[in-house]
PDB file of C-alpha atoms in Angstrom:
ATOM      1  CA  MET A  74     -16.785 216.975  37.379  1.00 85.00           C
ATOM      2  CA  ARG A  75     -19.437 214.428  38.386  1.00 92.00           C
ATOM      3  CA  ASN A  76     -18.326 212.352  41.271  1.00 95.00           C
ATOM      4  CA  TYR A  77     -19.412 209.946  43.939  1.00 94.00           C
ATOM      5  CA  LEU A  78     -18.805 211.354  47.258  1.00 96.00           C
ATOM      6  CA  LEU A  79     -18.657 209.286  50.788  1.00 95.00           C
ATOM      7  CA  GLU A  80     -18.622 211.712  54.120  1.00 95.00           C
ATOM      8  CA  ASP A  81     -18.362 211.591  57.739  1.00 95.00           C
ATOM      9  CA  ILE A  82     -15.763 208.615  57.270  1.00 96.00           C
ATOM     10  CA  TYR A  83     -14.134 207.968  60.606  1.00 95.00           C
ATOM     11  CA  ASP A  84     -10.263 208.193  60.706  1.00 95.00           C
ATOM     12  CA  GLU A  85      -9.517 204.609  61.490  1.00 96.00           C
ATOM     13  CA  ASP A  86     -12.081 203.637  58.885  1.00 96.00           C
ATOM     14  CA  VAL A  87     -10.177 205.741  56.288  1.00 96.00           C
ATOM     15  CA  ALA A  88      -7.074 204.207  56.980  1.00 96.00           C
ATOM     16  CA  LYS A  89      -8.441 200.885  56.978  1.00 96.00           C
ATOM     17  CA  ILE A  90     -10.005 201.396  53.548  1.00 97.00           C
ATOM     18  CA  VAL A  91      -6.678 203.370  52.645  1.00 97.00           C
ATOM     19  CA  ASP A  92      -4.624 199.994  53.517  1.00 97.00           C
ATOM     20  CA  ALA A  93      -7.127 197.756  51.599  1.00 97.00           C
ATOM     21  CA  LEU A  94      -6.821 199.801  48.412  1.00 97.00           C
ATOM     22  CA  LYS A  95      -3.029 199.374  48.752  1.00 96.00           C
ATOM     23  CA  GLU A  96      -3.100 195.771  49.472  1.00 97.00           C
ATOM     24  CA  VAL A  97      -5.174 194.781  46.210  1.00 96.00           C
ATOM     25  CA  GLY A  98      -2.813 197.079  44.097  1.00 95.00           C
ATOM     26  CA  PHE A  99      -5.440 200.128  43.228  1.00 96.00           C
ATOM     27  CA  SER A 100      -2.298 202.418  44.249  1.00 94.00           C
ATOM     28  CA  GLY A 101      -1.921 205.558  41.911  1.00 87.00           C
ATOM     29  CA  PRO A 102       1.212 207.529  41.238  1.00 88.00           C
ATOM     30  CA  ILE A 103      -0.267 210.248  43.543  1.00 91.00           C
ATOM     31  CA  ASP A 104      -0.611 209.645  47.256  1.00 91.00           C
ATOM     32  CA  ASP A 105      -4.179 209.241  48.513  1.00 94.00           C
ATOM     33  CA  ILE A 106      -5.244 208.471  44.585  1.00 96.00           C
ATOM     34  CA  PHE A 107      -6.104 205.055  43.771  1.00 97.00           C
ATOM     35  CA  TYR A 108      -7.189 203.941  40.576  1.00 97.00           C
ATOM     36  CA  LEU A 109     -10.245 201.194  40.355  1.00 97.00           C
ATOM     37  CA  PRO A 110     -10.520 199.218  37.307  1.00 97.00           C
ATOM     38  CA  ILE A 111     -13.382 198.673  34.845  1.00 97.00           C
ATOM     39  CA  PRO A 112     -14.033 195.325  33.765  1.00 96.00           C
ATOM     40  CA  GLU A 113     -13.313 194.745  29.765  1.00 95.00           C
ATOM     41  CA  ASN A 114     -16.995 193.628  29.792  1.00 97.00           C
ATOM     42  CA  LEU A 115     -18.493 197.174  30.475  1.00 97.00           C
ATOM     43  CA  LEU A 116     -16.242 199.134  28.141  1.00 97.00           C
ATOM     44  CA  GLN A 117     -17.850 201.407  25.722  1.00 96.00           C
ATOM     45  CA  ASP A 118     -17.088 200.883  21.731  1.00 95.00           C
ATOM     46  CA  ALA A 119     -14.594 203.475  21.813  1.00 96.00           C
ATOM     47  CA  GLN A 120     -12.802 202.075  24.819  1.00 97.00           C
ATOM     48  CA  LYS A 121     -12.715 198.690  23.490  1.00 96.00           C
ATOM     49  CA  GLU A 122     -11.387 199.692  20.020  1.00 96.00           C
ATOM     50  CA  HIS A 123      -8.614 201.605  22.208  1.00 96.00           C
ATOM     51  CA  LEU A 124      -7.927 199.283  24.731  1.00 95.00           C
ATOM     52  CA  GLU A 125      -4.412 198.419  23.657  1.00 94.00           C
ATOM     53  CA  GLU A 126      -3.324 202.020  22.740  1.00 95.00           C
ATOM     54  CA  CYS A 127      -4.736 203.789  25.459  1.00 96.00           C
ATOM     55  CA  GLY A 128      -6.080 201.093  28.169  1.00 94.00           C
ATOM     56  CA  PRO A 129      -6.658 199.792  30.504  1.00 96.00           C
ATOM     57  CA  TYR A 130      -9.292 202.059  31.929  1.00 97.00           C
ATOM     58  CA  PHE A 131     -10.150 203.104  35.277  1.00 97.00           C
ATOM     59  CA  MET A 132     -12.222 205.592  37.584  1.00 97.00           C
ATOM     60  CA  ALA A 133     -10.085 207.887  39.864  1.00 97.00           C
ATOM     61  CA  LEU A 134     -10.676 207.645  43.934  1.00 97.00           C
ATOM     62  CA  GLU A 135      -9.261 210.066  46.005  1.00 97.00           C
ATOM     63  CA  VAL A 136      -9.224 209.834  49.858  1.00 96.00           C
ATOM     64  CA  MET A 137      -9.427 212.982  51.711  1.00 94.00           C
ATOM     65  CA  GLU A 138      -9.678 213.559  55.137  1.00 91.00           C
ATOM     66  CA  ASN A 139     -12.776 212.025  56.369  1.00 94.00           C
ATOM     67  CA  SER A 140     -13.966 211.313  52.964  1.00 96.00           C
ATOM     68  CA  MET A 141     -13.539 209.975  49.601  1.00 96.00           C
ATOM     69  CA  LYS A 142     -14.681 210.824  46.093  1.00 97.00           C
ATOM     70  CA  ILE A 143     -15.223 208.496  42.934  1.00 97.00           C
ATOM     71  CA  GLU A 144     -14.745 210.700  39.698  1.00 96.00           C
ATOM     72  CA  LEU A 145     -17.532 209.303  37.516  1.00 97.00           C
ATOM     73  CA  LEU A 146     -15.156 209.827  34.274  1.00 97.00           C
ATOM     74  CA  VAL A 147     -13.405 206.567  32.575  1.00 98.00           C
ATOM     75  CA  ARG A 148     -10.038 207.476  32.030  1.00 97.00           C
ATOM     76  CA  ALA A 149      -7.218 205.785  29.919  1.00 97.00           C
ATOM     77  CA  SER A 150      -3.762 204.871  31.644  1.00 94.00           C
ATOM     78  CA  ASN A 151      -1.698 205.557  28.825  1.00 92.00           C
ATOM     79  CA  LYS A 152      -3.518 208.929  27.454  1.00 90.00           C
ATOM     80  CA  ILE A 153      -5.259 211.975  28.651  1.00 89.00           C
ATOM     81  CA  ARG A 154      -7.415 213.168  25.852  1.00 93.00           C
ATOM     82  CA  CYS A 155      -8.907 210.792  23.466  1.00 95.00           C
ATOM     83  CA  GLU A 156     -12.305 209.925  22.511  1.00 95.00           C
ATOM     84  CA  CYS A 157     -12.512 206.762  24.778  1.00 96.00           C
ATOM     85  CA  VAL A 158     -12.107 208.860  27.839  1.00 97.00           C
ATOM     86  CA  ALA A 159     -15.627 209.583  29.000  1.00 96.00           C
ATOM     87  CA  TYR A 160     -18.046 209.843  31.593  1.00 97.00           C
ATOM     88  CA  ALA A 161     -19.121 206.278  32.745  1.00 97.00           C
ATOM     89  CA  THR A 162     -22.199 204.866  31.155  1.00 97.00           C
ATOM     90  CA  PRO A 163     -24.913 204.078  33.574  1.00 97.00           C
ATOM     91  CA  GLU A 164     -23.687 200.620  33.643  1.00 97.00           C
ATOM     92  CA  GLN A 165     -20.337 201.007  34.450  1.00 98.00           C
ATOM     93  CA  ARG A 166     -21.265 203.757  37.325  1.00 97.00           C
ATOM     94  CA  ASN A 167     -23.507 201.444  38.748  1.00 97.00           C
ATOM     95  CA  HIS A 168     -21.138 198.842  38.894  1.00 97.00           C
ATOM     96  CA  MET A 169     -18.366 201.005  40.439  1.00 96.00           C
ATOM     97  CA  LEU A 170     -20.777 202.114  42.927  1.00 95.00           C
ATOM     98  CA  ASP A 171     -21.923 199.123  43.811  1.00 96.00           C
ATOM     99  CA  TYR A 172     -18.221 197.731  43.997  1.00 96.00           C
ATOM    100  CA  ILE A 173     -16.960 200.465  46.262  1.00 95.00           C
ATOM    101  CA  ASP A 174     -19.910 199.738  48.801  1.00 94.00           C
ATOM    102  CA  LYS A 175     -19.305 196.107  49.175  1.00 96.00           C
ATOM    103  CA  PHE A 176     -15.564 196.886  49.482  1.00 96.00           C
ATOM    104  CA  ILE A 177     -16.420 198.896  52.178  1.00 95.00           C
ATOM    105  CA  MET A 178     -18.777 196.918  53.868  1.00 95.00           C
ATOM    106  CA  ASP A 179     -16.815 194.060  53.590  1.00 96.00           C
ATOM    107  CA  LEU A 180     -14.061 195.675  55.611  1.00 96.00           C
ATOM    108  CA  GLY A 181     -16.672 196.421  58.384  1.00 95.00           C
ATOM    109  CA  VAL A 182     -16.892 199.956  57.634  1.00 94.00           C
ATOM    110  CA  HIS A 183     -20.845 201.386  58.057  1.00 85.00           C
ATOM    111  CA  LEU A 184     -21.385 204.646  56.410  1.00 83.00           C
TER     112      LEU A 184
END
């Protein structure tokens, strides 16, 4: 699995990030797993075609002790296996990495 890993995060900063992720509605059904939505304009062709049946699409962020990781796999909310579930394109990956970096910086967390 391809991942983006952020390490050595202070406990109080992890708590601040988790609270903010919950506040914006990114909580998943499992504790410490958050769903970061992929904007529709960045969807691959198969994802656009399957949006009604399989979407919406997201990347999973897992919060662990003093670290977080984002899976660079675009998942579908309504199906586990489908051709529309695929590794992020460079555009999707860059968008998500920029998004999470800005999200964290806006909270005053510096890594």
